[in-house]
Coordinates of C-alpha atoms in Angstrom, one line a residue:
M711 CA 12.5 -8.5 17.6
A712 CA 15.7 -9.2 19.4
D713 CA 16.8 -7.4 22.6
A714 CA 19.4 -4.9 21.5
D715 CA 21.0 -4.3 24.9
S716 CA 24.2 -6.2 24.7
T717 CA 24.3 -6.5 28.5
D718 CA 21.1 -8.5 28.4
D719 CA 22.1 -10.8 25.6
A720 CA 23.0 -13.8 27.8
A721 CA 19.7 -13.4 29.8
H722 CA 17.7 -13.4 26.6
G723 CA 19.6 -16.2 24.9
N724 CA 21.1 -14.0 22.2
Q725 CA 24.4 -14.8 20.7
S726 CA 26.4 -11.5 20.8
P727 CA 28.8 -11.0 17.9
T728 CA 32.4 -11.3 19.0
P729 CA 34.7 -8.7 17.5
G730 CA 36.7 -10.2 14.7
T731 CA 34.3 -13.1 14.1
N732 CA 32.3 -11.5 11.3
Q733 CA 33.2 -13.6 8.3
L734 CA 31.6 -11.2 5.9
A735 CA 32.4 -7.6 6.9
G736 CA 34.8 -5.7 4.8
Q737 CA 35.0 -8.4 2.1
P738 CA 34.6 -6.9 -1.4
S739 CA 31.6 -7.8 -3.4
S740 CA 32.1 -10.3 -6.1
A741 CA 30.0 -12.4 -8.4
P742 CA 27.8 -14.6 -6.3
T743 CA 27.8 -18.4 -6.5
P744 CA 25.1 -19.7 -8.9
E745 CA 23.0 -20.7 -5.9
I746 CA 23.2 -17.4 -4.2
G747 CA 22.6 -15.6 -7.5
A748 CA 19.4 -17.7 -8.1
L749 CA 18.1 -17.0 -4.6
L750 CA 19.0 -13.3 -4.8
S751 CA 17.2 -13.1 -8.1
C752 CA 14.0 -14.5 -6.5
L753 CA 14.3 -12.1 -3.6
R754 CA 14.8 -9.1 -5.9
A755 CA 11.7 -10.2 -7.9
Q756 CA 9.6 -10.2 -4.7
R757 CA 11.0 -6.8 -3.7
Q758 CA 10.0 -5.5 -7.1
H759 CA 6.5 -6.9 -6.6
V760 CA 6.3 -5.0 -3.3
L761 CA 7.3 -1.7 -4.9
G762 CA 5.4 -2.3 -8.2
I763 CA 2.0 -2.9 -6.5
L764 CA 2.3 0.4 -4.7
D765 CA 3.2 2.4 -7.8
G766 CA 0.7 5.2 -8.4
L767 CA -0.8 5.3 -4.9
D768 CA -0.8 8.8 -3.3
A769 CA 0.5 9.5 0.2
E770 CA -3.0 9.3 1.7
A771 CA -3.7 5.9 0.2
L772 CA -0.3 4.6 1.3
R773 CA -1.0 5.6 4.9
R774 CA -4.6 4.5 5.1
P775 CA -5.3 1.2 6.9
V776 CA -7.3 -1.1 4.6
L777 CA -7.7 -4.3 6.7
P778 CA -9.2 -4.6 10.3
S779 CA -5.7 -5.2 11.8
G780 CA -4.9 -1.6 11.0
W781 CA -1.7 -1.8 9.1
S782 CA -1.1 0.5 6.1
C783 CA 0.8 -0.2 3.0
L784 CA 3.5 2.2 4.1
G785 CA 3.7 0.5 7.5
L786 CA 4.2 -2.9 5.8
V787 CA 7.1 -1.5 3.7
R788 CA 8.6 0.0 6.8
H789 CA 8.3 -3.4 8.5
L790 CA 10.1 -5.0 5.5
A791 CA 12.9 -2.4 5.6
L792 CA 13.5 -2.6 9.4
D793 CA 12.3 -6.0 10.6
V794 CA 13.2 -8.0 7.6
E795 CA 16.0 -6.6 5.4
R796 CA 17.9 -4.8 8.2
F797 CA 17.2 -7.4 10.9
W798 CA 17.9 -10.6 9.0
F799 CA 20.8 -9.5 6.9
R800 CA 22.6 -6.8 8.8
A801 CA 22.0 -8.1 12.3
V802 CA 21.6 -11.9 12.0
L803 CA 23.9 -12.6 8.9
L804 CA 26.5 -10.0 9.5
G805 CA 26.2 -9.6 13.3
D806 CA 26.5 -5.8 12.9
A807 CA 26.8 -4.7 16.6
E808 CA 25.5 -1.2 15.8
V809 CA 22.4 -2.6 14.1
I810 CA 21.8 -5.1 16.9
R811 CA 22.0 -2.3 19.6
A812 CA 19.6 -0.2 17.6
L813 CA 16.9 -2.9 17.1
D814 CA 14.8 -1.7 20.1
D815 CA 15.0 1.9 19.0
V816 CA 11.9 1.3 16.9
E817 CA 9.0 0.0 19.0
D818 CA 6.7 -1.0 16.2
A819 CA 8.0 -0.8 12.6
W820 CA 4.5 -1.3 11.3
Q821 CA 3.6 2.2 12.6
V822 CA 4.8 5.1 10.4
P823 CA 5.8 8.3 12.2
A824 CA 3.6 11.3 11.2
D825 CA 6.7 13.2 10.0
A826 CA 7.9 10.4 7.7
S827 CA 7.1 10.9 4.0
P828 CA 6.3 8.0 1.7
S829 CA 9.6 8.7 -0.1
D830 CA 11.4 8.4 3.2
I831 CA 9.9 5.0 3.9
L832 CA 10.3 3.7 0.3
G833 CA 13.8 5.1 0.2
S834 CA 14.7 3.3 3.5
Y835 CA 13.4 0.0 2.0
L836 CA 15.6 0.5 -1.1
T837 CA 18.6 1.4 1.0
E838 CA 18.2 -1.6 3.3
A839 CA 17.7 -3.9 0.3
E840 CA 21.0 -2.6 -1.2
R841 CA 22.8 -3.1 2.1
A842 CA 21.3 -6.6 2.3
D843 CA 22.5 -7.4 -1.2
A844 CA 26.0 -6.3 -0.3
A845 CA 26.0 -8.6 2.7
I846 CA 24.7 -11.5 0.6
M847 CA 27.2 -10.8 -2.2
S848 CA 30.1 -10.9 0.3
A849 CA 29.2 -14.4 1.4
P850 CA 31.5 -17.1 0.0
S851 CA 28.7 -19.7 -0.3
A852 CA 25.1 -20.4 0.6
D853 CA 26.5 -22.5 3.5
T854 CA 27.9 -19.4 5.2
P855 CA 26.9 -19.6 8.8
L856 CA 24.9 -16.8 10.5
T857 CA 26.9 -14.6 12.9
W858 CA 24.2 -13.8 15.5
W859 CA 20.9 -15.3 16.6
P860 CA 18.1 -13.5 18.3
G861 CA 17.4 -16.1 21.0
H862 CA 15.0 -13.9 23.1
P863 CA 12.1 -13.7 20.6
F864 CA 12.9 -16.8 18.5
G865 CA 14.3 -19.4 20.9
E866 CA 16.8 -22.0 19.6
P867 CA 18.2 -21.3 16.1
H868 CA 16.0 -22.7 13.3
L869 CA 18.0 -20.9 10.6
H870 CA 21.7 -21.7 10.3
T871 CA 23.1 -20.6 7.0
L872 CA 22.7 -17.8 4.4
R873 CA 20.6 -20.3 2.3
D874 CA 18.2 -20.7 5.2
L875 CA 18.0 -17.0 5.7
L876 CA 17.5 -16.2 2.0
L877 CA 14.7 -18.8 1.7
H878 CA 13.1 -17.3 4.9
V879 CA 13.2 -13.7 3.6
I880 CA 12.0 -14.7 0.2
A881 CA 9.0 -16.4 1.7
E882 CA 8.3 -13.5 4.1
T883 CA 8.6 -10.9 1.4
A884 CA 6.4 -12.9 -1.0
C885 CA 3.8 -13.3 1.7
H886 CA 3.8 -9.5 2.4
A887 CA 3.7 -8.8 -1.4
G888 CA 0.5 -10.8 -1.4
H889 CA -0.9 -8.7 1.5
L890 CA -0.1 -5.6 -0.5
D891 CA -1.9 -7.1 -3.5
A892 CA -5.1 -7.5 -1.4
A893 CA -4.7 -4.0 0.1
R894 CA -4.2 -2.4 -3.4
E895 CA -7.2 -4.2 -4.9
L896 CA -9.4 -3.0 -1.9
T897 CA -8.0 0.5 -2.4
D898 CA -8.6 1.1 -6.1
G899 CA -9.1 -2.2 -7.8
R900 CA -5.7 -2.5 -9.3
R901 CA -4.2 -6.0 -9.4
W902 CA -0.5 -7.0 -9.9
L903 CA -1.0 -10.2 -11.9
V904 CA -4.2 -10.8 -13.8
L905 CA -4.7 -14.3 -15.3
T906 CA -7.5 -14.7 -17.8

C-alpha cells in the first residue's frame, strides 16, 4: 500500500496530488461512454459474484479462516473494500488527498477487527463500490489519466488510464471471487456456478 504521509511522498516516489489538478472531482455523473459502461458492467458482475457466493454464510463462517494462509471471507471483502475499491479509484484515479493520507491507517485490511460486524464490512464494500462507480462515471473517457501513483510499493507507473485501472480491478476482483468460491465450497459445499 502507498505511504500516506504526504511529507514522505517524494522519498517514496509517490506523485502527490496537486490542488486543482483533479480532473474528475466535482463533475456531475453522466452516462458513461460505451467503453466505460462495458467495463463497469464487467466490474459490477464480479462484485455481485463476491457478494453472491457469501450469501447465507453466518458470522462465524464469514470470520473463519479456511485456507492455510489464514485469511477469512470477511477479511477478503475488507481487502476489496479498502485496498482495491478505495485505493485504486479514490486514491489513484481521483487523487483524493484525504484518502491518500488515510491509507496507512489500516495496517492489514485482510484482518477484521473483533468489533466489526459482517454487516459493517459488507456495507463498507458496497459503499466503496458506490464511490468508485461515481468516480468512474465522472471520467470523460477511458483514456482519462490517473491523478496519483503509489510509487513506493509499485515502482514506476504500469497503469496510466482509467481503462488500465478498470481492467486491473476487474481482474483482481475476479481472482478474489474465485478465492471466495473455493472458500465457500470448503465451508459448506456450495458452488457459485455449476456446469453439468
